[in-house]
mmCIF file of C-alpha atoms in Angstrom:
data_model
loop_
_atom_site.group_PDB
_atom_site.id
_atom_site.type_symbol
_atom_site.label_atom_id
_atom_site.label_comp_id
_atom_site.label_asym_id
_atom_site.label_seq_id
_atom_site.Cartn_x
_atom_site.Cartn_y
_atom_site.Cartn_z
ATOM 1 C CA ASP A 1388 -7.338 -0.242 6.001
ATOM 2 C CA THR A 1389 -8.642 -1.763 2.956
ATOM 3 C CA GLU A 1390 -12.212 -1.285 2.376
ATOM 4 C CA VAL A 1391 -12.167 -3.868 -0.095
ATOM 5 C CA THR A 1392 -12.267 -7.472 2.076
ATOM 6 C CA GLN A 1393 -11.182 -11.346 0.031
ATOM 7 C CA THR A 1394 -11.902 -14.985 1.842
ATOM 8 C CA PRO A 1395 -10.186 -17.091 2.180
ATOM 9 C CA LYS A 1396 -7.199 -15.502 2.187
ATOM 10 C CA HIS A 1397 -5.341 -18.963 1.028
ATOM 11 C CA LEU A 1398 -6.530 -21.849 -0.376
ATOM 12 C CA VAL A 1399 -5.125 -25.559 -1.456
ATOM 13 C CA MET A 1400 -6.847 -27.482 -3.350
ATOM 14 C CA GLY A 1401 -6.936 -30.354 -5.725
ATOM 15 C CA MET A 1402 -7.705 -30.521 -9.355
ATOM 16 C CA THR A 1403 -10.766 -32.586 -9.109
ATOM 17 C CA ASN A 1404 -12.054 -30.029 -6.014
ATOM 18 C CA LYS A 1405 -14.781 -27.439 -6.377
ATOM 19 C CA LYS A 1406 -14.351 -24.171 -4.244
ATOM 20 C CA SER A 1407 -15.715 -20.392 -4.070
ATOM 21 C CA LEU A 1408 -13.499 -17.401 -3.862
ATOM 22 C CA LYS A 1409 -15.407 -14.091 -1.981
ATOM 23 C CA CYS A 1410 -14.701 -11.093 -2.060
ATOM 24 C CA GLU A 1411 -17.037 -7.578 -0.449
ATOM 25 C CA GLN A 1412 -16.751 -4.410 -0.730
ATOM 26 C CA HIS A 1413 -18.273 -1.193 1.045
ATOM 27 C CA MET A 1414 -17.819 2.109 -0.810
ATOM 28 C CA GLY A 1415 -20.819 2.102 -2.352
ATOM 29 C CA HIS A 1416 -18.712 1.351 -5.694
ATOM 30 C CA ARG A 1417 -20.444 -0.432 -8.740
ATOM 31 C CA ALA A 1418 -17.712 -1.845 -10.791
ATOM 32 C CA MET A 1419 -16.041 -4.326 -9.609
ATOM 33 C CA TYR A 1420 -12.597 -7.110 -10.626
ATOM 34 C CA TRP A 1421 -11.151 -10.042 -10.962
ATOM 35 C CA TYR A 1422 -7.807 -10.620 -11.677
ATOM 36 C CA LYS A 1423 -5.148 -12.811 -11.399
ATOM 37 C CA GLN A 1424 -1.345 -12.227 -10.304
ATOM 38 C CA LYS A 1425 1.161 -14.428 -10.872
ATOM 39 C CA ALA A 1426 4.766 -13.503 -9.150
ATOM 40 C CA LYS A 1427 7.041 -11.079 -10.178
ATOM 41 C CA LYS A 1428 4.084 -9.935 -13.040
ATOM 42 C CA PRO A 1429 1.609 -7.550 -12.783
ATOM 43 C CA PRO A 1430 -2.009 -8.639 -12.344
ATOM 44 C CA GLU A 1431 -3.966 -9.558 -15.388
ATOM 45 C CA LEU A 1432 -7.807 -8.410 -15.806
ATOM 46 C CA MET A 1433 -9.878 -11.641 -15.691
ATOM 47 C CA PHE A 1434 -13.626 -9.964 -15.238
ATOM 48 C CA VAL A 1435 -15.180 -7.060 -15.010
ATOM 49 C CA TYR A 1436 -18.848 -6.560 -13.511
ATOM 50 C CA SER A 1437 -20.643 -2.871 -13.841
ATOM 51 C CA TYR A 1438 -23.832 -2.190 -12.356
ATOM 52 C CA GLU A 1439 -24.161 -6.308 -10.979
ATOM 53 C CA LYS A 1440 -24.027 -7.358 -14.763
ATOM 54 C CA LEU A 1441 -21.123 -8.962 -16.147
ATOM 55 C CA SER A 1442 -19.590 -6.484 -18.269
ATOM 56 C CA ILE A 1443 -15.998 -8.397 -19.631
ATOM 57 C CA ASN A 1444 -15.089 -11.489 -19.798
ATOM 58 C CA GLU A 1445 -10.986 -11.541 -20.826
ATOM 59 C CA SER A 1446 -11.279 -14.721 -22.500
ATOM 60 C CA VAL A 1447 -10.547 -16.658 -19.047
ATOM 61 C CA PRO A 1448 -11.440 -20.524 -19.041
ATOM 62 C CA SER A 1449 -14.847 -22.019 -18.142
ATOM 63 C CA ARG A 1450 -13.295 -23.427 -14.810
ATOM 64 C CA PHE A 1451 -13.385 -20.185 -13.672
ATOM 65 C CA SER A 1452 -16.965 -18.937 -12.815
ATOM 66 C CA PRO A 1453 -17.806 -15.047 -12.102
ATOM 67 C CA GLU A 1454 -20.782 -14.286 -9.496
ATOM 68 C CA CYS A 1455 -22.178 -10.845 -8.369
ATOM 69 C CA PRO A 1456 -25.067 -11.713 -6.143
ATOM 70 C CA ASN A 1457 -25.670 -7.720 -5.434
ATOM 71 C CA SER A 1458 -23.555 -4.389 -5.646
ATOM 72 C CA SER A 1459 -21.255 -5.795 -2.779
ATOM 73 C CA LEU A 1460 -20.633 -9.110 -3.157
ATOM 74 C CA LEU A 1461 -18.343 -10.840 -6.008
ATOM 75 C CA ASN A 1462 -17.602 -14.523 -6.466
ATOM 76 C CA LEU A 1463 -15.251 -16.487 -8.149
ATOM 77 C CA HIS A 1464 -16.228 -20.187 -8.957
ATOM 78 C CA LEU A 1465 -13.515 -22.649 -9.907
ATOM 79 C CA HIS A 1466 -13.564 -26.048 -10.637
ATOM 80 C CA ALA A 1467 -11.403 -28.591 -12.222
ATOM 81 C CA LEU A 1468 -8.833 -26.051 -11.804
ATOM 82 C CA GLN A 1469 -5.113 -26.727 -13.215
ATOM 83 C CA PRO A 1470 -1.548 -26.647 -11.147
ATOM 84 C CA GLU A 1471 -0.576 -23.997 -13.630
ATOM 85 C CA ASP A 1472 -3.616 -21.753 -11.894
ATOM 86 C CA SER A 1473 -2.117 -20.361 -8.911
ATOM 87 C CA ALA A 1474 -1.860 -17.218 -8.286
ATOM 88 C CA LEU A 1475 -2.938 -14.720 -6.471
ATOM 89 C CA TYR A 1476 -6.421 -13.907 -7.297
ATOM 90 C CA LEU A 1477 -7.640 -10.064 -6.602
ATOM 91 C CA CYS A 1478 -10.431 -8.213 -6.525
ATOM 92 C CA ALA A 1479 -10.962 -4.357 -6.965
ATOM 93 C CA SER A 1480 -13.405 -2.129 -6.641
ATOM 94 C CA SER A 1481 -14.094 1.363 -8.764
ATOM 95 C CA GLN A 1482 -16.351 4.226 -8.917
ATOM 96 C CA LEU A 1483 -18.671 4.551 -12.235
ATOM 97 C CA ASP A 1484 -19.902 7.096 -13.701
ATOM 98 C CA GLY A 1485 -20.759 7.296 -17.613
ATOM 99 C CA GLY A 1486 -16.888 7.427 -19.900
ATOM 100 C CA GLU A 1487 -14.935 8.043 -16.870
ATOM 101 C CA THR A 1488 -12.209 5.795 -15.788
ATOM 102 C CA TYR A 1489 -11.751 5.998 -11.889
ATOM 103 C CA GLU A 1490 -8.646 4.537 -9.488
ATOM 104 C CA GLN A 1491 -9.224 0.739 -8.444
ATOM 105 C CA TYR A 1492 -9.321 -0.029 -4.965
ATOM 106 C CA PHE A 1493 -8.200 -3.723 -4.178
ATOM 107 C CA GLY A 1494 -8.832 -6.653 -1.341
ATOM 108 C CA PRO A 1495 -5.644 -8.313 0.015
ATOM 109 C CA GLY A 1496 -6.043 -11.341 -2.519
ATOM 110 C CA THR A 1497 -6.285 -15.384 -2.085
ATOM 111 C CA ARG A 1498 -3.729 -16.928 -2.438
ATOM 112 C CA LEU A 1499 -4.626 -20.258 -4.301
ATOM 113 C CA THR A 1500 -2.444 -23.121 -4.471
ATOM 114 C CA VAL A 1501 -3.204 -25.921 -7.181
ATOM 115 C CA THR A 1502 -2.343 -29.471 -6.298
ATOM 116 C CA ARG B 1098 5.246 0.399 -28.768
ATOM 117 C CA LYS B 1099 3.670 -0.862 -25.458
ATOM 118 C CA GLU B 1100 0.386 0.162 -24.234
ATOM 119 C CA VAL B 1101 2.353 0.795 -20.686
ATOM 120 C CA GLU B 1102 5.921 0.613 -20.371
ATOM 121 C CA GLN B 1103 7.912 1.005 -17.005
ATOM 122 C CA ASP B 1104 11.968 0.441 -16.088
ATOM 123 C CA PRO B 1105 11.459 -2.564 -14.401
ATOM 124 C CA GLY B 1106 14.684 -1.831 -12.585
ATOM 125 C CA PRO B 1107 15.821 -3.302 -9.647
ATOM 126 C CA PHE B 1108 16.426 0.546 -8.359
ATOM 127 C CA ASN B 1109 18.750 -0.016 -5.391
ATOM 128 C CA VAL B 1110 19.321 3.308 -3.732
ATOM 129 C CA PRO B 1111 20.182 4.703 -0.086
ATOM 130 C CA GLU B 1112 18.089 6.071 2.203
ATOM 131 C CA GLY B 1113 17.949 9.703 1.890
ATOM 132 C CA ALA B 1114 18.235 9.690 -2.223
ATOM 133 C CA THR B 1115 15.824 10.911 -4.062
ATOM 134 C CA VAL B 1116 15.015 8.692 -7.517
ATOM 135 C CA ALA B 1117 12.653 8.992 -10.464
ATOM 136 C CA PHE B 1118 10.645 6.260 -12.496
ATOM 137 C CA ASN B 1119 9.273 7.248 -15.715
ATOM 138 C CA CYS B 1120 6.445 5.223 -17.738
ATOM 139 C CA THR B 1121 5.503 5.732 -21.177
ATOM 140 C CA TYR B 1122 1.973 4.612 -22.684
ATOM 141 C CA SER B 1123 0.761 4.249 -26.176
ATOM 142 C CA ASN B 1124 -3.297 5.923 -25.547
ATOM 143 C CA SER B 1125 -2.843 9.554 -26.462
ATOM 144 C CA ALA B 1126 -6.658 9.843 -25.015
ATOM 145 C CA SER B 1127 -5.731 8.640 -21.204
ATOM 146 C CA GLN B 1128 -7.260 11.116 -19.526
ATOM 147 C CA SER B 1129 -6.035 9.747 -16.213
ATOM 148 C CA PHE B 1130 -3.224 7.532 -14.409
ATOM 149 C CA PHE B 1131 -2.829 6.228 -11.692
ATOM 150 C CA TRP B 1132 0.340 5.270 -9.502
ATOM 151 C CA TYR B 1133 0.068 2.270 -7.273
ATOM 152 C CA ARG B 1134 3.164 0.586 -5.148
ATOM 153 C CA GLN B 1135 2.679 -2.968 -3.925
ATOM 154 C CA ASP B 1136 4.811 -5.073 -1.557
ATOM 155 C CA CYS B 1137 6.326 -8.273 -1.484
ATOM 156 C CA ARG B 1138 2.910 -11.032 -1.175
ATOM 157 C CA LYS B 1139 0.655 -7.963 -0.574
ATOM 158 C CA GLU B 1140 -2.189 -6.315 -3.157
ATOM 159 C CA PRO B 1141 -0.951 -3.231 -5.110
ATOM 160 C CA LYS B 1142 -2.590 0.125 -3.437
ATOM 161 C CA LEU B 1143 -2.766 3.001 -4.856
ATOM 162 C CA LEU B 1144 -0.153 5.828 -4.165
ATOM 163 C CA MET B 1145 -1.162 8.853 -6.930
ATOM 164 C CA SER B 1146 -3.604 9.505 -9.273
ATOM 165 C CA VAL B 1147 -2.890 12.061 -11.819
ATOM 166 C CA TYR B 1148 -5.554 14.020 -14.520
ATOM 167 C CA SER B 1149 -4.065 17.183 -14.984
ATOM 168 C CA SER B 1150 -0.009 17.881 -15.373
ATOM 169 C CA GLY B 1151 1.074 16.635 -12.000
ATOM 170 C CA ASN B 1152 0.449 15.515 -8.462
ATOM 171 C CA GLU B 1153 2.180 15.615 -5.354
ATOM 172 C CA ASP B 1154 1.552 14.192 -2.093
ATOM 173 C CA GLY B 1155 4.685 14.522 0.635
ATOM 174 C CA ARG B 1156 7.791 13.184 -0.893
ATOM 175 C CA PHE B 1157 6.143 11.881 -4.101
ATOM 176 C CA THR B 1158 5.517 13.868 -7.011
ATOM 177 C CA ALA B 1159 3.895 12.255 -10.411
ATOM 178 C CA GLN B 1160 4.363 14.245 -13.647
ATOM 179 C CA LEU B 1161 2.374 13.963 -16.659
ATOM 180 C CA ASN B 1162 3.864 15.022 -19.934
ATOM 181 C CA ARG B 1163 0.999 14.349 -22.636
ATOM 182 C CA ALA B 1164 3.167 15.737 -25.502
ATOM 183 C CA SER B 1165 5.794 12.324 -25.103
ATOM 184 C CA GLN B 1166 3.225 10.550 -23.133
ATOM 185 C CA TYR B 1167 5.135 9.339 -20.673
ATOM 186 C CA ILE B 1168 4.315 9.864 -16.900
ATOM 187 C CA SER B 1169 7.458 10.063 -14.082
ATOM 188 C CA LEU B 1170 7.211 9.475 -10.178
ATOM 189 C CA LEU B 1171 9.568 11.275 -7.820
ATOM 190 C CA ILE B 1172 10.132 9.922 -4.337
ATOM 191 C CA ARG B 1173 12.097 12.765 -2.155
ATOM 192 C CA ASP B 1174 14.133 11.725 0.800
ATOM 193 C CA SER B 1175 13.945 7.916 0.257
ATOM 194 C CA LYS B 1176 13.179 5.776 3.111
ATOM 195 C CA LEU B 1177 13.473 2.070 3.848
ATOM 196 C CA SER B 1178 10.158 1.616 4.109
ATOM 197 C CA ASP B 1179 9.550 2.419 0.002
ATOM 198 C CA SER B 1180 11.178 -0.066 -0.955
ATOM 199 C CA ALA B 1181 8.320 -2.025 -3.006
ATOM 200 C CA THR B 1182 7.466 -2.560 -6.860
ATOM 201 C CA TYR B 1183 6.182 0.420 -8.563
ATOM 202 C CA LEU B 1184 2.761 0.062 -10.555
ATOM 203 C CA CYS B 1185 2.182 2.622 -13.129
ATOM 204 C CA VAL B 1186 -1.109 1.919 -14.532
ATOM 205 C CA VAL B 1187 -3.092 3.635 -17.346
ATOM 206 C CA PRO B 1188 -6.388 3.411 -19.296
ATOM 207 C CA ASN B 1189 -6.599 1.789 -22.593
ATOM 208 C CA GLN B 1190 -8.887 3.113 -25.102
ATOM 209 C CA GLY B 1191 -12.193 0.822 -23.390
ATOM 210 C CA GLY B 1192 -11.579 1.945 -20.067
ATOM 211 C CA LYS B 1193 -9.440 -0.874 -18.702
ATOM 212 C CA LEU B 1194 -6.480 -0.328 -16.602
ATOM 213 C CA ILE B 1195 -3.164 -1.097 -18.208
ATOM 214 C CA PHE B 1196 -0.415 -2.115 -15.958
ATOM 215 C CA GLY B 1197 3.548 -1.759 -16.772
ATOM 216 C CA GLN B 1198 5.467 -4.415 -15.630
ATOM 217 C CA GLY B 1199 6.312 -2.717 -12.771
ATOM 218 C CA THR B 1200 9.903 -1.005 -11.481
ATOM 219 C CA GLU B 1201 11.292 -2.430 -8.061
ATOM 220 C CA LEU B 1202 13.116 0.324 -5.543
ATOM 221 C CA SER B 1203 14.873 -1.151 -2.764
ATOM 222 C CA VAL B 1204 16.063 1.531 -0.479
ATOM 223 C CA LYS B 1205 19.303 0.811 1.473
ATOM 224 C CA PRO B 1206 20.444 1.653 5.164
#
């Protein structure tokens, strides 16, 4: 039912690999988000894009590099990750309208394992 | 005070029971509040948005008490399928959504 899609569903990568996570939304939302979630914990915000521009970076290490090619797409490029980066990576999107805060809609996530 | 605080549970209830979760928040300027449910190994799904004093959707009722800075979620006639973690979400002063730690609900036959 979700209108936010993410690929791949699962990803296993070594510490020297480079990979990318992809997210797409078709709701016309102009804000998109990356979250990281560990087991039994709430999602932690990583990045926010507003009108395709990076507006928030929550002091995320540079081995995570976000990209927003257009208003529907969001990528997260991964390089030289550590085993502790293994987690569920969630993409979300929301409306954007002045100072109002709207509900966010999440994609199904990519379950990442770093070996 | 934590920005958003929830009782982690778990709440173990029989089918048909009524169960209520509370959530306290620190940002007195918040105008919108959200409840999400999250099933094991799945994404959070929006359950309810609250913009005024409360909201009701079938068996689910959310109530907001601005003076005491808490919101509650009431589930009536619990079903087995209601078993999940319920996340209370409140924007902070910068507009970011702050998630509570989640309350785990287990509905037993």
